[in-house]
Tab-separated table of C-alpha atoms and ligand atoms in Angstrom:
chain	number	residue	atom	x	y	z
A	12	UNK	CA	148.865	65.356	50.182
A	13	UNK	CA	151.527	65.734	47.556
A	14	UNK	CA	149.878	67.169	44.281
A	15	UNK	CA	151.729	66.763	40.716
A	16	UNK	CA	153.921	70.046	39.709
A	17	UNK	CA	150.994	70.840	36.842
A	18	UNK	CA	148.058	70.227	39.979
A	19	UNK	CA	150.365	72.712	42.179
A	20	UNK	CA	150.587	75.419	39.677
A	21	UNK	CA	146.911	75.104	39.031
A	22	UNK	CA	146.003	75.517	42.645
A	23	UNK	CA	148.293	78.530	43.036
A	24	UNK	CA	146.406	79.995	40.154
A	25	UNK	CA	143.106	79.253	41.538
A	26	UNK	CA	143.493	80.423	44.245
A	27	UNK	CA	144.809	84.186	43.286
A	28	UNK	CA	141.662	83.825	41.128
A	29	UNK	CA	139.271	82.901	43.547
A	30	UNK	CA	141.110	85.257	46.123
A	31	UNK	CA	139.979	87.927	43.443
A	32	UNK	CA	136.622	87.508	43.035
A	33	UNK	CA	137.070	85.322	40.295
A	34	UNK	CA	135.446	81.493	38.979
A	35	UNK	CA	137.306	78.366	38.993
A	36	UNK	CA	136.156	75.266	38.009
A	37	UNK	CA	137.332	71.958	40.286
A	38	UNK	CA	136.733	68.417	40.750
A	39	UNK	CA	134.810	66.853	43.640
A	40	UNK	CA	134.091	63.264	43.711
A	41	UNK	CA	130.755	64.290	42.889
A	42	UNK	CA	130.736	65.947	40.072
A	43	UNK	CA	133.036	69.377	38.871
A	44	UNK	CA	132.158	72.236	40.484
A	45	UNK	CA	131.826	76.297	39.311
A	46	UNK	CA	133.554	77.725	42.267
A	47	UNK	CA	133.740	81.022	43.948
A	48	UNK	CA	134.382	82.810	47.561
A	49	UNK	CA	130.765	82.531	49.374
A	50	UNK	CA	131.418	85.037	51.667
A	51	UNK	CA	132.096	87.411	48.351
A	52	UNK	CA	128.797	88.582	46.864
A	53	UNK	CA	129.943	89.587	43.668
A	54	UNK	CA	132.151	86.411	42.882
A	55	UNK	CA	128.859	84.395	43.694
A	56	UNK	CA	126.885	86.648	41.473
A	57	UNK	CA	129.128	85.731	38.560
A	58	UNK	CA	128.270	81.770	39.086
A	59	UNK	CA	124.816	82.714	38.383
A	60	UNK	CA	125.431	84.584	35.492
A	61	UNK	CA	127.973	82.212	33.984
A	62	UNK	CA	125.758	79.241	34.746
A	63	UNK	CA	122.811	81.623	33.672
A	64	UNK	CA	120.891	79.950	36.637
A	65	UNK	CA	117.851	81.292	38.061
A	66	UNK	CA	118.797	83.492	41.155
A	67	UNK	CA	116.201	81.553	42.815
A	68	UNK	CA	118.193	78.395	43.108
A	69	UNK	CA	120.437	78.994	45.734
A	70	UNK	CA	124.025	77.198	45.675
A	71	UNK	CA	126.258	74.641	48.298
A	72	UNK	CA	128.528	75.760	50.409
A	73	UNK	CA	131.510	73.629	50.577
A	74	UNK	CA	133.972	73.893	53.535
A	75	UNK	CA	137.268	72.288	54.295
A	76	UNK	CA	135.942	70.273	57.538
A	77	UNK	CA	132.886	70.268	60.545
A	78	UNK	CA	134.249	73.058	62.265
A	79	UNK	CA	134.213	75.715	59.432
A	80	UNK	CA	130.454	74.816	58.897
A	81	UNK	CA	129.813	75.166	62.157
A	82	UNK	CA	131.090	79.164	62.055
A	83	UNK	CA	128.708	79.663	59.062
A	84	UNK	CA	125.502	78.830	61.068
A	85	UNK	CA	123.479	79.548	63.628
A	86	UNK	CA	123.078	76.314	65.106
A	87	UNK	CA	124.591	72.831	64.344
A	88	UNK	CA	122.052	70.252	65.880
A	89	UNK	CA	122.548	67.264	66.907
A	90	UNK	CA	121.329	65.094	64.478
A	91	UNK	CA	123.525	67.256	61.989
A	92	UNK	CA	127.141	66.525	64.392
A	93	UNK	CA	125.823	62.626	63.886
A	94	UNK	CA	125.106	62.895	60.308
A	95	UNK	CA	128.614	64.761	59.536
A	96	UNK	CA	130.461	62.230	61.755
A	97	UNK	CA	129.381	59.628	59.658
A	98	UNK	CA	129.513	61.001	56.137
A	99	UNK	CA	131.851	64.008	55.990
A	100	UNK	CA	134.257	64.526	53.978
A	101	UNK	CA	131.636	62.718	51.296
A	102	UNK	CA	128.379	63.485	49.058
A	103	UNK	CA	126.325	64.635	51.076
A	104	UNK	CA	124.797	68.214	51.811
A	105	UNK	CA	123.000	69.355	54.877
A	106	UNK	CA	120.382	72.321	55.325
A	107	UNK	CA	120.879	74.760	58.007
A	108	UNK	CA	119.860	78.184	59.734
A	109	UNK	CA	122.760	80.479	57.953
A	110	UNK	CA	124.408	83.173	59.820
A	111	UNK	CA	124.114	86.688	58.543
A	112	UNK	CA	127.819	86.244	57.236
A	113	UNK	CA	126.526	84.252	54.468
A	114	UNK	CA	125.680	86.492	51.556
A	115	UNK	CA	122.048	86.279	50.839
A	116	UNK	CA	122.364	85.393	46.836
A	117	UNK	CA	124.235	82.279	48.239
A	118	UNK	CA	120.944	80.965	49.521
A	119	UNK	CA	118.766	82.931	47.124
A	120	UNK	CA	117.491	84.790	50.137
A	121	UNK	CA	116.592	81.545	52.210
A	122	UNK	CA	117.570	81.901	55.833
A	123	UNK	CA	119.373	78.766	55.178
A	124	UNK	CA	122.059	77.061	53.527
A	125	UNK	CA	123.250	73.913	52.236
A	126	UNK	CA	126.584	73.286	53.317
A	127	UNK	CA	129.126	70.396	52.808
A	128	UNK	CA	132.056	68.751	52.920
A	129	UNK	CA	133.876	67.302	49.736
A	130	UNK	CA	136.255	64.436	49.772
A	131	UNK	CA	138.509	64.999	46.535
A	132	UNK	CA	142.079	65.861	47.738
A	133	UNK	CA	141.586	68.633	45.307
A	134	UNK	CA	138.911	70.251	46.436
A	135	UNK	CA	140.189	69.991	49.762
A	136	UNK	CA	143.222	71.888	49.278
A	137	UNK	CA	141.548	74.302	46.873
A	138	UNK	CA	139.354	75.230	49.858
A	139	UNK	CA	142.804	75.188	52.525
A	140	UNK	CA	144.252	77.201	50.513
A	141	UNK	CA	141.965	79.898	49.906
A	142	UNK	CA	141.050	80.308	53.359
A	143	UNK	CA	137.466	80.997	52.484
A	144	UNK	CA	134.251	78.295	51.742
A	145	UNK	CA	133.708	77.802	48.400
A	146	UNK	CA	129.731	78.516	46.655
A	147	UNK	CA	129.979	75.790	43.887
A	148	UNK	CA	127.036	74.608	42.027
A	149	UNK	CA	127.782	72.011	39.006
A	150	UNK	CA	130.151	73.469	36.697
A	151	UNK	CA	127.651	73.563	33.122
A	152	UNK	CA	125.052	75.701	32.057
A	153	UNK	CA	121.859	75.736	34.354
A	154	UNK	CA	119.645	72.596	33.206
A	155	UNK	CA	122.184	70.765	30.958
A	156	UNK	CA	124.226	67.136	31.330
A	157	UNK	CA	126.133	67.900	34.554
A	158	UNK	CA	130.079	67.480	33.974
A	159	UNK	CA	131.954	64.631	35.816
A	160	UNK	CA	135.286	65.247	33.589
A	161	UNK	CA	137.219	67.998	33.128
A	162	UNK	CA	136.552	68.014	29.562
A	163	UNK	CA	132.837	68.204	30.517
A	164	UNK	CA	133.235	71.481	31.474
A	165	UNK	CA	136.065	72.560	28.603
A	166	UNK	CA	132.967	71.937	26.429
A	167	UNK	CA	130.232	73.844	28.522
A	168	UNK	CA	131.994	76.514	29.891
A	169	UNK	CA	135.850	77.084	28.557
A	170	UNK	CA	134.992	80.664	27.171
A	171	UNK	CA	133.217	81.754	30.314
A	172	UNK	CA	135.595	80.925	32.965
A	173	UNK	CA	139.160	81.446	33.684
A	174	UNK	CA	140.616	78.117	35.122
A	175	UNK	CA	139.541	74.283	35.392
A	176	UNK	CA	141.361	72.421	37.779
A	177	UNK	CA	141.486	68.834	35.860
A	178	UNK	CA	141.658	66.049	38.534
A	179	UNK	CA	140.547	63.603	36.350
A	180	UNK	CA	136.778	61.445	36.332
A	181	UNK	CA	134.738	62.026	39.641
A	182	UNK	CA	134.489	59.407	41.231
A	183	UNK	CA	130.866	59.035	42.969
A	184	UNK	CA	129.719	60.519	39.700
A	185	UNK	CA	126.408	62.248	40.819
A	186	UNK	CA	126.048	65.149	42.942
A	187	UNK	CA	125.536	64.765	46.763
A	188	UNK	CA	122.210	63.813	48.764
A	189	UNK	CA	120.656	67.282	50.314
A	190	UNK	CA	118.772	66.486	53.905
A	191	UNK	CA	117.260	69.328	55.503
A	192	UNK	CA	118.383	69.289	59.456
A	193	UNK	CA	115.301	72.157	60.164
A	194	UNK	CA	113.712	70.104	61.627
A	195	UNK	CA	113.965	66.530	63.383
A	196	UNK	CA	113.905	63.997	61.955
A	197	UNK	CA	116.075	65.477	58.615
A	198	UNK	CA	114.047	65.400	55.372
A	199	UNK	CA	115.511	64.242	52.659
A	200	UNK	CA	115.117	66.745	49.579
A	201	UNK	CA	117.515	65.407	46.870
A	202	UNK	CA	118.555	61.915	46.493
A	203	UNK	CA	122.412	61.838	45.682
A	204	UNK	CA	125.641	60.266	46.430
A	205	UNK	CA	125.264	59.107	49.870
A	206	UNK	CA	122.253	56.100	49.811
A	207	UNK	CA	119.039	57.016	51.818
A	208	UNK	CA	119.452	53.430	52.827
A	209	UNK	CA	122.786	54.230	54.708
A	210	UNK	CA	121.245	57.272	56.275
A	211	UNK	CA	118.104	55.505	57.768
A	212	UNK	CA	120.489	53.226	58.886
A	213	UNK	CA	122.587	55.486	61.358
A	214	UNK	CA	119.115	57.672	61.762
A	215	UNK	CA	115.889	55.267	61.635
A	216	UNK	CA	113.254	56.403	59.047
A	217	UNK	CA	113.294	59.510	57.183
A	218	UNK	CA	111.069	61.448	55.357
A	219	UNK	CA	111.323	61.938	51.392
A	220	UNK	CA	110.114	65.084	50.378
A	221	UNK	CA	111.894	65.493	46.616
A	222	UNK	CA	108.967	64.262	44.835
A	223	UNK	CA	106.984	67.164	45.501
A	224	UNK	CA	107.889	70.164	44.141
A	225	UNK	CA	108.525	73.726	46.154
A	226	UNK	CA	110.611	71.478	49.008
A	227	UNK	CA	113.814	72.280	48.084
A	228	UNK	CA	114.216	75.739	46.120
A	229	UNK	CA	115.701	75.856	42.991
A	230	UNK	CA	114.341	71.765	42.131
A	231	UNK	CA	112.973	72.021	38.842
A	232	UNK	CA	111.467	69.264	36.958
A	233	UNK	CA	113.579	70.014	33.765
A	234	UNK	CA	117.276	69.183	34.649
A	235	UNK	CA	120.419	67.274	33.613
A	236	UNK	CA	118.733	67.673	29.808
A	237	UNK	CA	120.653	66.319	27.102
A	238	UNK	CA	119.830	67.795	23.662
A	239	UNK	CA	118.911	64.757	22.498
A	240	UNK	CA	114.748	63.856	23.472
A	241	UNK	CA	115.320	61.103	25.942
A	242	UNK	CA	112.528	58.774	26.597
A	243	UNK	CA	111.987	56.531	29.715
A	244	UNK	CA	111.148	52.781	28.974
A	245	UNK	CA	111.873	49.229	28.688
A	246	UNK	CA	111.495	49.140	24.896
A	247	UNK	CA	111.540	51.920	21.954
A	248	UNK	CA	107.986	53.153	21.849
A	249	UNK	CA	105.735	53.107	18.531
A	250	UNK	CA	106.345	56.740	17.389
A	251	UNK	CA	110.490	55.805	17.861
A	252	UNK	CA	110.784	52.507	15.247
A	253	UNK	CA	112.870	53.910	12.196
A	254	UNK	CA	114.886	56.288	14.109
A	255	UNK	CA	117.979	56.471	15.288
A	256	UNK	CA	118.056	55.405	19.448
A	257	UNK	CA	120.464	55.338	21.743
A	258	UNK	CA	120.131	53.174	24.385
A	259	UNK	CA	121.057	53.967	28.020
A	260	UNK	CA	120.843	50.491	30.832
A	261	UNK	CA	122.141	49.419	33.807
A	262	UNK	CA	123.334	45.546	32.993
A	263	UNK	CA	121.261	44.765	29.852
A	264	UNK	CA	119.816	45.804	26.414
A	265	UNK	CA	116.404	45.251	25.608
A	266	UNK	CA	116.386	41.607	23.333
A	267	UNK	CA	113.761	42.952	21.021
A	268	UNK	CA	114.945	46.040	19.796
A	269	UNK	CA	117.720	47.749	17.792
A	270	UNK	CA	119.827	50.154	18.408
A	271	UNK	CA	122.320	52.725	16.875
A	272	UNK	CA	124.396	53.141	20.238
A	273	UNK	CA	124.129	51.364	23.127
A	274	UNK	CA	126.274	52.672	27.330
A	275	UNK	CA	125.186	50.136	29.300
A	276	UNK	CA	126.590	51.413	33.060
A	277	UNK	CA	127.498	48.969	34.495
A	278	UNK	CA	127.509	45.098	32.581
A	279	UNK	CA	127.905	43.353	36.115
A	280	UNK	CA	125.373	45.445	38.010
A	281	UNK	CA	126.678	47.279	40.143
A	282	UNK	CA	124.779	50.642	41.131
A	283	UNK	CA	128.098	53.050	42.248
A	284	UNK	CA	129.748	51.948	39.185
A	285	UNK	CA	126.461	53.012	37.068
A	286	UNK	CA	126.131	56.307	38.914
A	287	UNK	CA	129.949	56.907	38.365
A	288	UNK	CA	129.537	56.285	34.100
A	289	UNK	CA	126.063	58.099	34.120
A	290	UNK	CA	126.427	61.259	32.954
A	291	UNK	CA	129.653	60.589	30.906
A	292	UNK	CA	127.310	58.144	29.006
A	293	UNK	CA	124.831	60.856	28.929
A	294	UNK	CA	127.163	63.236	27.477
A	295	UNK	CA	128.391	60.537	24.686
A	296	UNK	CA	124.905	59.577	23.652
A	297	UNK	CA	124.124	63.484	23.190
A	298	UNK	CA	126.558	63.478	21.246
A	299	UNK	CA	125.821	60.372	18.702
A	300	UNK	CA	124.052	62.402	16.395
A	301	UNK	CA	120.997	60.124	17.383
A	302	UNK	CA	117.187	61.122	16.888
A	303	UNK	CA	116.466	60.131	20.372
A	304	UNK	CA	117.497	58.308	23.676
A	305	UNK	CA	115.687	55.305	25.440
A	306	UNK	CA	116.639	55.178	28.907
A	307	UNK	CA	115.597	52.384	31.219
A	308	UNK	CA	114.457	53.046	34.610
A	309	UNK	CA	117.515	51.627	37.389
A	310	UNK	CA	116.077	49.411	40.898
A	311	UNK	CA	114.784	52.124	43.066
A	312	UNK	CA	117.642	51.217	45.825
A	313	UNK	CA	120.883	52.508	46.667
A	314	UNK	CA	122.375	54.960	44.331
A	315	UNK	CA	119.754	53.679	42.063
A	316	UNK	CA	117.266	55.988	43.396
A	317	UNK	CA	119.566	58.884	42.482
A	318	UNK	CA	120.310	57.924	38.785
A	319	UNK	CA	116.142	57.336	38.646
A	320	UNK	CA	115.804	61.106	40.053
A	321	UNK	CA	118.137	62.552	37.215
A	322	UNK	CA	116.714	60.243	34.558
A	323	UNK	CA	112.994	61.689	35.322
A	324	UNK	CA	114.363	65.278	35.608
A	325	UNK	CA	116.402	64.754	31.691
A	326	UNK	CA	112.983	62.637	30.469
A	327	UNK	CA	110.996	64.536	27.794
A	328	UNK	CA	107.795	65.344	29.923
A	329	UNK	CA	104.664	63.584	27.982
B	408	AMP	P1	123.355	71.906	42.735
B	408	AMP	O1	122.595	72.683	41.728
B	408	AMP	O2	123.669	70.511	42.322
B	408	AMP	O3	124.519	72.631	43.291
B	408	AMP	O4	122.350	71.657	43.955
B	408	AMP	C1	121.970	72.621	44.820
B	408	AMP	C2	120.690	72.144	45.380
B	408	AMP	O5	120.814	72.150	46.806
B	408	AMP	C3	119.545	73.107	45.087
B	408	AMP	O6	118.956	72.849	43.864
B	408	AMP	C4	118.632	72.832	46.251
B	408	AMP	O7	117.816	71.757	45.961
B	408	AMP	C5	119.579	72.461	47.377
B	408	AMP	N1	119.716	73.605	48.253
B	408	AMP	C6	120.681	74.544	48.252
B	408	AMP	N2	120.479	75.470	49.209
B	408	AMP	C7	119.338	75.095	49.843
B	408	AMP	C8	118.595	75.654	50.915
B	408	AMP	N3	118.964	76.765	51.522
B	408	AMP	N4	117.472	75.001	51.290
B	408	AMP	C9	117.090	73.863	50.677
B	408	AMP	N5	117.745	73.297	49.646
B	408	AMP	C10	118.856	73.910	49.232
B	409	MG	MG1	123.731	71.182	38.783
């Protein structure tokens, strides 16, 4: 793929970085990404501390194509082949055995890892390039609005880390469905870019595990938080009237109610193009100066289910 001269020199300057145990943020068409060399203990140990996430999260893997998973782990079922047939290069993440090559802060000592393949021509070549899989989690500080721009991350991070690759808005817009491949069939532990819908559809039913807690390390209830209190619900609730809302929808704002801002995701409903807007609308809404944030609930389908996961993790917990 031909890259624009500024995209080329920022690639050759990731990569010396990365090549020296250094950070680089990049796009994905999930969201941007806090890169380092996996297979370099003390570059990944700087993502944590950057990110000032809990060691006991552990981070993705992201390779350059099937093959170069396949030399990171100790066995590549099956179902896994099937699954990466049909979704790689895309948003989705699969759980493994790990080989002893993977460092063990990478998977926060699990004897597994989560491993993927992105589609963004950027991160593709980033990864080429460097010759090495890249540990990225989302490029913001553990717990916050996760960055789907470039300037996202300028705002979260631009002190802390040496380069951000700026490809422009991701595209899918919410980070990538984890299925564990342990055991058979896959469980599903994080609802994300790729719809379970499409996945029981190559694989038959599923099971969903990411309700419960403990499932998948590192899935804490408290995530994607703006600063602003967000609230879940169809109208502004009692202890709300007066203040300043925001209001965050899919296709419609509440007819009752009144409202200082208003990101509605998607006016013709139409769930990838919500999940694509969500967290830029996030970030603008934090950024209103508003007292608080009413956030509607999206149809449990499709992406849908993944916006809903985010939207209960950002939720002010009653
Ligand atoms: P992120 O913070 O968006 O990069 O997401 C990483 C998520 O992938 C973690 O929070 C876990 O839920 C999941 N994950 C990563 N490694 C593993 C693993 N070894 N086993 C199970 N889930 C994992
Ligand atoms: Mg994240």
């Amino acid at each position: 793929m031909k890259f624009s001269t500024a995209i080329e020199n920022q690639l050759n300057q990731a990569v010396t970085i990365i090549q020296k145990g250094g950070l680089v943020a990049f796009p994905t068409e999930t969201v941007y990404g806090l890169g380092a060399n996996a297979l370099n203990s003390n570059a990944v140990t700087k993502i944590f501390e950057v990110k000032n996430r809990p060691v006991f999260d552990p981070l993705i893997v992201h390779v350059g194509c099937m093959e170069e998973s396949e030399a990171l782990v100790e066995s590549f079922p099956p179902v896994a082949k099937q699954l990466a047939a049909a979704f790689w290069p895309g948003p989705l993440t699969l759980v493994l055995y790990k080989k002893k090559i993977i460092p063990d802060i990478v998977t926060a000592g699990f004897p597994t890892v989560a491993i993927r393949v992105p589609s963004h021509p950027i991160a593709l070549e980033l990864i080429h390039r460097c010759q090495c899989p890249l540990a990225a989690p989302s490029a913001n500080r553990f717990g916050k609005i996760s960055p789907t721009t470039a300037q996202h991350v300028k705002k979260d991070l631009e002190t802390s880390i040496e380069l951000i690759l700026d490809g422009g808005p991701c595209s899918i817009g919410i980070e990538s469905t984890v299925l564990s491949c342990l055991q058979h069939p896959p469980v599903l532990l994080r609802p994300g870019g790729i719809p379970l819908e499409q996945i029981e559809k190559l694989l038959g039913p599923i099971h969903s595990q990411f309700e419960k807690t403990g499932l998948s390390p590192g899935q804490l209830p408290d995530h994607y938080m703006p600063t602003t209190p967000l609230y879940l619900g169809k109208s502004i609730p009692p202890f709300l009237v007066q203040k300043k809302i925001g209001f965050l929808g899919f296709n419609s704002i509440p007819v009752l109610d009144s409202f200082a801002a208003v990101e509605l995701l998607s006016p013709k409903g139409i769930l990838s193009e919500a999940a694509a807007h969500f967290f830029s609308a996030l970030h603008r809404l934090d950024q209103g100066g508003l007292d608080a944030i009413l956030a509607e609930p999206f149809p449990n389908v499709g992406l849908g289910m993944a916006i809903n996961d985010r939207l209960y993790k950002a939720a002010q917990k009653q």
